[in-house]
Amino acid sequence: MTDLAKLPVTVITGFLGSGKTTLVRHLMQNPGGKRLAVVVNEFGDAGVDGDILKSCAIPDCPAENIMELANGCICCTVADDFIPTIEALMALDPRPEHILIETSGLALPKPLLKAFDWPDIRSKITVDGVIALADAEAVAAGRFAPDVAAVDAQRIADDSIDHETPLSEVFEDQISCADIILLTKPDLAGPEGVARAKEIIAAEAPRPLPVVEVAEGVVDPRVILGLEAAAEDDMDARPSHHDGHHDHEHDDFDSIVVELPEQQSPEALVTAIERLANELNILRVKGYASVQGKPMRLLVQAVGARVRHQYDRPWAKDEPRRSRVVVIGEHDDIKVAEIHAILGAETAPA
């Protein structure tokens, strides 16, 4: 790559728990001969996703090539965070050949694309493509609107009526901005669920989009890297609910970080997280826990009441055995005292 060549950037978007970090980890380990760098934009400040990725860094994507923007979305912190991060990656020796940006599950991708218009970086980088991940089971279940068919009928009858939920708008904006859709967890949805999810995506997409089924993030990098979409020059083809707005709001969602005591068993923590989804409508929980008598750290990832957990690595010799999770939900559902009580937090909120 010459110094005059634009550095390609792939934006990876998708709803909470759709598998973005799993995909990035797979690409890091199977880069297709490319030297990668990764930017992780978390919602909340626990840095869970960045820590997961750094733990599996390899020579083609070493730990110093993985950077986190943990507070605030990229498009709202362009000058202070995003541009300096991109410039720092481009200054690395050897220079990365491709940058992956994993957005927050709550991010609207189109405002992020506008960040690439900034003069300081427009001549240096280009958006190679926008990859949207969609959880096949969740999409098939119609969780992005209370009743998908009824909402569609109401929109046809009266365009001035807006019955969409905030989650629906995030999903639709991510689909509308994408160059390719990765339909994740097809095994959980089954053939009928996958077919239904594809129907919903096709109905929401502003133009025909390729949809690829992906399990555990495994996809040939040639399928999603090297698209040469130049998405920053193709904004009109990527409609958004927020087009024409000078700003966009993040007030629909909120997150808190909860410090937990050492757990007696993984099952006790899983039960508590399931209660958060069922009783408080919490969307997402992710983090780490220390389990009594276990030398390894417990990684927990939950989407609604579906909880996955595994021991990911031993606790380091001088590392404190901390337990902390990020809890994400719609703003009115983040009831701090109740969340702390259900999780058995170490300190109750003031």
Tab-separated table of C-alpha atoms in Angstrom:
chain	number	residue	atom	x	y	z
A	1	MET	CA	0.000	0.000	0.000
A	2	THR	CA	1.360	3.419	-0.927
A	3	ASP	CA	1.059	6.417	1.336
A	4	LEU	CA	-1.359	7.945	-1.183
A	5	ALA	CA	-3.762	4.993	-1.122
A	6	LYS	CA	-6.879	5.319	0.987
A	7	LEU	CA	-7.008	2.884	3.892
A	8	PRO	CA	-10.178	0.744	3.684
A	9	VAL	CA	-12.457	0.631	6.719
A	10	THR	CA	-15.260	-1.858	7.306
A	11	VAL	CA	-18.070	-0.767	9.637
A	12	ILE	CA	-19.661	-3.692	11.475
A	13	THR	CA	-23.077	-2.863	12.857
A	14	GLY	CA	-25.908	-4.920	14.270
A	15	PHE	CA	-28.345	-5.160	17.100
A	16	LEU	CA	-27.407	-6.089	20.645
A	17	GLY	CA	-26.030	-9.604	20.860
A	18	SER	CA	-26.113	-10.231	17.133
A	19	GLY	CA	-22.545	-11.554	17.143
A	20	LYS	CA	-20.374	-8.596	16.141
A	21	THR	CA	-17.520	-9.371	18.531
A	22	THR	CA	-17.570	-13.038	17.507
A	23	LEU	CA	-17.290	-11.986	13.859
A	24	VAL	CA	-14.414	-9.582	14.540
A	25	ARG	CA	-12.583	-12.248	16.521
A	26	HIS	CA	-12.946	-14.664	13.587
A	27	LEU	CA	-11.632	-12.062	11.143
A	28	MET	CA	-8.679	-11.354	13.419
A	29	GLN	CA	-7.787	-15.030	13.426
A	30	ASN	CA	-8.533	-15.466	9.707
A	31	PRO	CA	-7.547	-12.136	8.131
A	32	GLY	CA	-7.121	-13.431	4.603
A	33	GLY	CA	-3.560	-12.170	4.436
A	34	LYS	CA	-4.465	-8.637	5.523
A	35	ARG	CA	-2.846	-6.780	8.426
A	36	LEU	CA	-5.857	-5.643	10.466
A	37	ALA	CA	-6.620	-3.014	13.072
A	38	VAL	CA	-9.797	-2.876	15.162
A	39	VAL	CA	-11.751	-0.030	16.758
A	40	VAL	CA	-14.402	-1.040	19.294
A	41	ASN	CA	-17.076	1.523	20.182
A	42	GLU	CA	-18.794	0.327	23.361
A	43	PHE	CA	-22.085	1.524	24.854
A	44	GLY	CA	-21.119	1.944	28.491
A	45	ASP	CA	-17.645	2.046	29.967
A	46	ALA	CA	-16.700	-1.475	30.992
A	47	GLY	CA	-14.637	-2.263	27.898
A	48	VAL	CA	-15.810	-5.875	27.725
A	49	ASP	CA	-15.689	-6.330	23.938
A	50	GLY	CA	-12.245	-4.758	23.629
A	51	ASP	CA	-10.910	-7.018	26.348
A	52	ILE	CA	-12.321	-10.085	24.594
A	53	LEU	CA	-10.614	-9.141	21.338
A	54	LYS	CA	-7.277	-8.240	22.906
A	55	SER	CA	-7.191	-11.645	24.571
A	56	CYS	CA	-7.068	-13.325	21.134
A	57	ALA	CA	-4.728	-10.920	19.325
A	58	ILE	CA	-2.363	-12.507	16.799
A	59	PRO	CA	0.607	-11.217	14.746
A	60	ASP	CA	-1.628	-9.947	11.898
A	61	CYS	CA	-3.709	-8.028	14.458
A	62	PRO	CA	-1.626	-7.472	17.603
A	63	ALA	CA	-3.020	-5.955	20.797
A	64	GLU	CA	-1.686	-2.481	19.960
A	65	ASN	CA	-3.832	-2.528	16.797
A	66	ILE	CA	-7.012	-2.850	18.894
A	67	MET	CA	-8.399	0.395	20.283
A	68	GLU	CA	-11.526	1.182	22.278
A	69	LEU	CA	-13.803	4.207	22.317
A	70	ALA	CA	-15.672	3.384	25.495
A	71	ASN	CA	-17.657	6.544	26.206
A	72	GLY	CA	-19.923	8.161	23.657
A	73	CYS	CA	-20.674	7.089	20.124
A	74	ILE	CA	-18.062	7.702	17.443
A	75	CYS	CA	-20.197	10.162	15.499
A	76	CYS	CA	-20.646	12.353	18.589
A	77	THR	CA	-16.943	12.404	19.497
A	78	VAL	CA	-15.340	12.769	16.079
A	79	ALA	CA	-12.798	15.465	16.887
A	80	ASP	CA	-11.934	14.310	20.400
A	81	ASP	CA	-11.810	10.543	19.974
A	82	PHE	CA	-12.430	9.142	16.503
A	83	ILE	CA	-9.963	11.126	14.392
A	84	PRO	CA	-7.075	10.775	16.888
A	85	THR	CA	-7.753	7.031	17.071
A	86	ILE	CA	-7.708	6.614	13.288
A	87	GLU	CA	-4.569	8.736	13.002
A	88	ALA	CA	-2.852	6.673	15.711
A	89	LEU	CA	-3.657	3.449	13.860
A	90	MET	CA	-2.415	4.862	10.569
A	91	ALA	CA	0.836	5.882	12.249
A	92	LEU	CA	1.601	2.331	13.360
A	93	ASP	CA	4.621	0.591	11.882
A	94	PRO	CA	3.797	-1.612	10.097
A	95	ARG	CA	0.712	0.256	8.969
A	96	PRO	CA	-2.606	-1.653	9.033
A	97	GLU	CA	-3.996	-2.652	5.659
A	98	HIS	CA	-7.629	-2.701	6.768
A	99	ILE	CA	-9.507	-1.292	9.785
A	100	LEU	CA	-12.568	-2.932	11.314
A	101	ILE	CA	-14.922	-0.732	13.352
A	102	GLU	CA	-17.271	-2.619	15.658
A	103	THR	CA	-20.064	-0.218	16.556
A	104	SER	CA	-22.191	-0.285	19.656
A	105	GLY	CA	-25.325	-2.403	19.333
A	106	LEU	CA	-27.297	0.806	19.798
A	107	ALA	CA	-25.437	2.813	17.163
A	108	LEU	CA	-27.045	4.334	14.106
A	109	PRO	CA	-24.548	3.663	11.309
A	110	LYS	CA	-25.372	6.549	8.966
A	111	PRO	CA	-24.216	9.317	11.346
A	112	LEU	CA	-20.975	7.355	11.710
A	113	LEU	CA	-20.479	7.401	7.938
A	114	LYS	CA	-20.769	11.189	8.070
A	115	ALA	CA	-17.719	11.216	10.344
A	116	PHE	CA	-15.669	10.008	7.392
A	117	ASP	CA	-16.398	13.320	5.674
A	118	TRP	CA	-14.160	15.210	8.088
A	119	PRO	CA	-11.324	16.883	6.132
A	120	ASP	CA	-8.657	15.481	8.460
A	121	ILE	CA	-9.394	11.904	7.395
A	122	ARG	CA	-11.487	11.972	4.206
A	123	SER	CA	-8.416	11.927	1.975
A	124	LYS	CA	-6.831	9.098	3.965
A	125	ILE	CA	-9.554	6.480	4.515
A	126	THR	CA	-12.629	5.104	2.760
A	127	VAL	CA	-15.548	2.999	3.959
A	128	ASP	CA	-14.980	-0.290	2.162
A	129	GLY	CA	-18.392	-1.512	3.280
A	130	VAL	CA	-21.035	-1.589	6.006
A	131	ILE	CA	-21.764	-5.074	7.352
A	132	ALA	CA	-25.003	-5.473	9.329
A	133	LEU	CA	-25.459	-8.496	11.552
A	134	ALA	CA	-28.987	-9.637	12.331
A	135	ASP	CA	-29.904	-12.304	14.866
A	136	ALA	CA	-32.068	-14.719	12.858
A	137	GLU	CA	-34.118	-15.898	15.830
A	138	ALA	CA	-34.821	-12.389	17.124
A	139	VAL	CA	-35.721	-11.025	13.699
A	140	ALA	CA	-37.988	-13.978	12.963
A	141	ALA	CA	-39.772	-13.396	16.267
A	142	GLY	CA	-40.561	-9.799	15.243
A	143	ARG	CA	-38.983	-8.240	18.312
A	144	PHE	CA	-38.290	-4.934	16.536
A	145	ALA	CA	-41.963	-3.971	16.611
A	146	PRO	CA	-44.831	-5.179	18.826
A	147	ASP	CA	-46.683	-6.509	15.763
A	148	VAL	CA	-44.767	-6.241	12.495
A	149	ALA	CA	-47.767	-6.940	10.238
A	150	ALA	CA	-49.988	-4.441	12.045
A	151	VAL	CA	-47.328	-1.743	11.953
A	152	ASP	CA	-46.777	-2.276	8.223
A	153	ALA	CA	-50.530	-2.030	7.621
A	154	GLN	CA	-50.779	1.181	9.642
A	155	ARG	CA	-47.853	2.730	7.781
A	156	ILE	CA	-49.486	1.907	4.434
A	157	ALA	CA	-52.805	3.371	5.576
A	158	ASP	CA	-51.377	6.547	7.108
A	159	ASP	CA	-47.749	7.575	6.717
A	160	SER	CA	-48.126	10.154	9.481
A	161	ILE	CA	-48.674	7.457	12.103
A	162	ASP	CA	-45.477	6.225	13.693
A	163	HIS	CA	-45.928	3.064	15.715
A	164	GLU	CA	-42.282	2.048	15.603
A	165	THR	CA	-40.360	1.353	18.775
A	166	PRO	CA	-36.812	2.685	19.267
A	167	LEU	CA	-35.486	-0.849	18.777
A	168	SER	CA	-37.282	-1.078	15.460
A	169	GLU	CA	-35.742	2.154	14.231
A	170	VAL	CA	-32.231	1.032	15.159
A	171	PHE	CA	-32.736	-2.250	13.314
A	172	GLU	CA	-34.171	-0.589	10.218
A	173	ASP	CA	-31.423	2.031	10.082
A	174	GLN	CA	-28.750	-0.667	10.315
A	175	ILE	CA	-30.350	-2.679	7.503
A	176	SER	CA	-30.823	0.428	5.331
A	177	CYS	CA	-27.190	1.444	5.666
A	178	ALA	CA	-25.706	-1.976	4.940
A	179	ASP	CA	-23.939	-3.364	1.886
A	180	ILE	CA	-24.367	-6.966	3.041
A	181	ILE	CA	-26.366	-8.657	5.821
A	182	LEU	CA	-24.974	-11.494	7.919
A	183	LEU	CA	-27.823	-13.544	9.384
A	184	THR	CA	-26.383	-14.991	12.590
A	185	LYS	CA	-27.378	-17.925	14.795
A	186	PRO	CA	-29.405	-19.650	12.048
A	187	ASP	CA	-29.301	-22.895	14.033
A	188	LEU	CA	-31.382	-21.327	16.812
A	189	ALA	CA	-33.958	-19.996	14.353
A	190	GLY	CA	-34.319	-23.161	12.274
A	191	PRO	CA	-35.171	-23.213	8.548
A	192	GLU	CA	-38.590	-21.577	9.006
A	193	GLY	CA	-37.154	-18.861	11.254
A	194	VAL	CA	-34.344	-18.129	8.808
A	195	ALA	CA	-36.837	-17.838	5.953
A	196	ARG	CA	-39.005	-15.472	8.001
A	197	ALA	CA	-36.011	-13.357	9.003
A	198	LYS	CA	-34.981	-13.014	5.359
A	199	GLU	CA	-38.518	-11.893	4.461
A	200	ILE	CA	-38.444	-9.196	7.162
A	201	ILE	CA	-35.003	-7.976	6.103
A	202	ALA	CA	-36.060	-7.833	2.442
A	203	ALA	CA	-39.139	-5.802	3.400
A	204	GLU	CA	-37.064	-3.294	5.361
A	205	ALA	CA	-34.127	-2.980	2.947
A	206	PRO	CA	-34.269	0.032	0.603
A	207	ARG	CA	-32.585	-1.995	-2.145
A	208	PRO	CA	-31.812	-5.685	-2.750
A	209	LEU	CA	-29.083	-6.794	-0.348
A	210	PRO	CA	-27.139	-10.051	-0.171
A	211	VAL	CA	-27.975	-12.040	2.965
A	212	VAL	CA	-25.458	-14.632	4.161
A	213	GLU	CA	-26.146	-17.127	6.955
A	214	VAL	CA	-23.282	-17.212	9.463
A	215	ALA	CA	-22.824	-19.466	12.499
A	216	GLU	CA	-20.334	-18.539	15.254
A	217	GLY	CA	-18.975	-15.662	13.172
A	218	VAL	CA	-17.384	-17.965	10.600
A	219	VAL	CA	-17.343	-16.324	7.181
A	220	ASP	CA	-14.728	-16.158	4.437
A	221	PRO	CA	-13.124	-12.696	4.734
A	222	ARG	CA	-13.304	-12.375	0.954
A	223	VAL	CA	-17.091	-12.187	1.280
A	224	ILE	CA	-17.131	-9.049	3.440
A	225	LEU	CA	-13.721	-7.367	3.001
A	226	GLY	CA	-12.724	-5.662	-0.229
A	227	LEU	CA	-16.241	-4.527	-1.219
A	228	GLU	CA	-14.911	-1.121	-2.326
A	229	ALA	CA	-18.325	0.416	-1.632
A	230	ALA	CA	-16.997	3.930	-0.833
A	231	ALA	CA	-20.055	4.217	1.401
A	232	GLU	CA	-19.195	7.763	2.440
A	233	ASP	CA	-19.957	8.818	-1.159
A	234	ASP	CA	-23.176	6.812	-1.327
A	235	MET	CA	-25.219	8.351	1.493
A	236	ASP	CA	-28.423	8.994	-0.472
A	237	ALA	CA	-28.816	5.260	-1.120
A	238	ARG	CA	-28.796	4.614	2.640
A	239	PRO	CA	-31.995	6.183	4.056
A	240	SER	CA	-32.393	6.700	7.784
A	241	HIS	CA	-35.198	7.588	10.160
A	242	HIS	CA	-32.969	10.464	11.237
A	243	ASP	CA	-32.288	11.990	7.820
A	244	GLY	CA	-32.581	15.759	8.000
A	245	HIS	CA	-31.850	15.824	11.720
A	246	HIS	CA	-28.849	17.867	12.703
A	247	ASP	CA	-28.337	15.638	15.697
A	248	HIS	CA	-29.454	12.239	16.891
A	249	GLU	CA	-30.532	11.139	20.315
A	250	HIS	CA	-29.252	8.333	22.493
A	251	ASP	CA	-31.791	8.980	25.239
A	252	ASP	CA	-33.906	5.967	24.228
A	253	PHE	CA	-31.274	3.716	25.825
A	254	ASP	CA	-29.181	3.688	28.945
A	255	SER	CA	-26.591	1.461	30.576
A	256	ILE	CA	-25.080	0.905	33.992
A	257	VAL	CA	-22.037	-1.025	35.202
A	258	VAL	CA	-22.715	-3.259	38.203
A	259	GLU	CA	-20.006	-4.569	40.524
A	260	LEU	CA	-20.840	-8.039	41.847
A	261	PRO	CA	-19.512	-10.215	44.650
A	262	GLU	CA	-17.831	-13.509	43.861
A	263	GLN	CA	-20.440	-15.940	42.536
A	264	GLN	CA	-21.209	-19.289	44.127
A	265	SER	CA	-21.954	-20.820	40.723
A	266	PRO	CA	-22.524	-19.770	37.098
A	267	GLU	CA	-26.104	-21.005	37.382
A	268	ALA	CA	-26.940	-18.465	40.103
A	269	LEU	CA	-25.747	-15.593	37.932
A	270	VAL	CA	-27.587	-16.934	34.869
A	271	THR	CA	-30.817	-17.118	36.882
A	272	ALA	CA	-30.400	-13.513	38.023
A	273	ILE	CA	-29.768	-12.298	34.466
A	274	GLU	CA	-32.840	-14.165	33.224
A	275	ARG	CA	-34.857	-12.333	35.879
A	276	LEU	CA	-33.574	-8.996	34.578
A	277	ALA	CA	-34.949	-9.808	31.120
A	278	ASN	CA	-38.233	-11.266	32.291
A	279	GLU	CA	-39.054	-8.809	35.087
A	280	LEU	CA	-37.423	-5.551	33.931
A	281	ASN	CA	-37.261	-6.000	30.129
A	282	ILE	CA	-33.454	-5.645	30.118
A	283	LEU	CA	-32.072	-6.071	26.604
A	284	ARG	CA	-28.434	-6.968	27.097
A	285	VAL	CA	-26.008	-8.026	29.824
A	286	LYS	CA	-22.323	-8.687	29.286
A	287	GLY	CA	-19.313	-8.916	31.547
A	288	TYR	CA	-17.110	-11.094	33.706
A	289	ALA	CA	-17.469	-12.856	37.026
A	290	SER	CA	-15.317	-14.610	39.568
A	291	VAL	CA	-16.722	-17.987	40.635
A	292	GLN	CA	-15.808	-19.528	43.969
A	293	GLY	CA	-13.185	-22.250	43.663
A	294	LYS	CA	-12.610	-21.683	39.947
A	295	PRO	CA	-9.207	-20.502	38.669
A	296	MET	CA	-10.705	-19.153	35.421
A	297	ARG	CA	-12.728	-16.042	34.666
A	298	LEU	CA	-16.386	-16.517	33.684
A	299	LEU	CA	-17.478	-14.615	30.575
A	300	VAL	CA	-21.212	-13.869	30.422
A	301	GLN	CA	-23.116	-12.639	27.342
A	302	ALA	CA	-26.907	-12.292	27.413
A	303	VAL	CA	-29.496	-11.145	24.899
A	304	GLY	CA	-32.774	-10.880	26.733
A	305	ALA	CA	-33.308	-14.099	28.671
A	306	ARG	CA	-30.923	-16.047	26.434
A	307	VAL	CA	-27.702	-16.311	28.432
A	308	ARG	CA	-24.396	-17.787	27.257
A	309	HIS	CA	-21.459	-18.274	29.583
A	310	GLN	CA	-18.036	-19.861	29.467
A	311	TYR	CA	-14.709	-19.790	31.286
A	312	ASP	CA	-12.558	-17.793	28.886
A	313	ARG	CA	-9.125	-17.623	30.564
A	314	PRO	CA	-7.322	-18.056	33.895
A	315	TRP	CA	-7.153	-15.078	36.218
A	316	ALA	CA	-3.729	-13.473	35.935
A	317	LYS	CA	-1.418	-13.800	38.940
A	318	ASP	CA	-1.649	-10.144	39.994
A	319	GLU	CA	-5.128	-9.490	38.601
A	320	PRO	CA	-7.928	-8.705	41.077
A	321	ARG	CA	-10.764	-11.227	40.818
A	322	ARG	CA	-13.449	-8.682	40.024
A	323	SER	CA	-17.002	-9.372	38.907
A	324	ARG	CA	-18.694	-6.646	36.871
A	325	VAL	CA	-21.343	-6.563	34.176
A	326	VAL	CA	-22.798	-3.952	31.845
A	327	VAL	CA	-26.617	-3.825	31.862
A	328	ILE	CA	-28.267	-2.184	28.825
A	329	GLY	CA	-31.918	-1.401	28.257
A	330	GLU	CA	-34.370	1.219	27.163
A	331	HIS	CA	-34.066	4.300	29.351
A	332	ASP	CA	-37.198	3.774	31.434
A	333	ASP	CA	-36.311	0.131	32.110
A	334	ILE	CA	-32.978	0.902	33.802
A	335	LYS	CA	-34.263	0.796	37.365
A	336	VAL	CA	-30.966	0.897	39.200
A	337	ALA	CA	-32.096	-0.238	42.655
A	338	GLU	CA	-34.059	-3.190	41.275
A	339	ILE	CA	-31.203	-4.256	38.998
A	340	HIS	CA	-28.747	-4.139	41.898
A	341	ALA	CA	-31.138	-6.137	44.101
A	342	ILE	CA	-31.686	-8.875	41.514
A	343	LEU	CA	-27.970	-9.205	40.769
A	344	GLY	CA	-26.977	-9.033	44.429
A	345	ALA	CA	-24.634	-6.102	43.813
A	346	GLU	CA	-21.873	-5.450	46.321
A	347	THR	CA	-23.052	-1.904	47.051
A	348	ALA	CA	-26.611	-0.654	46.778
A	349	PRO	CA	-27.165	2.539	44.775
A	350	ALA	CA	-27.459	5.757	46.740
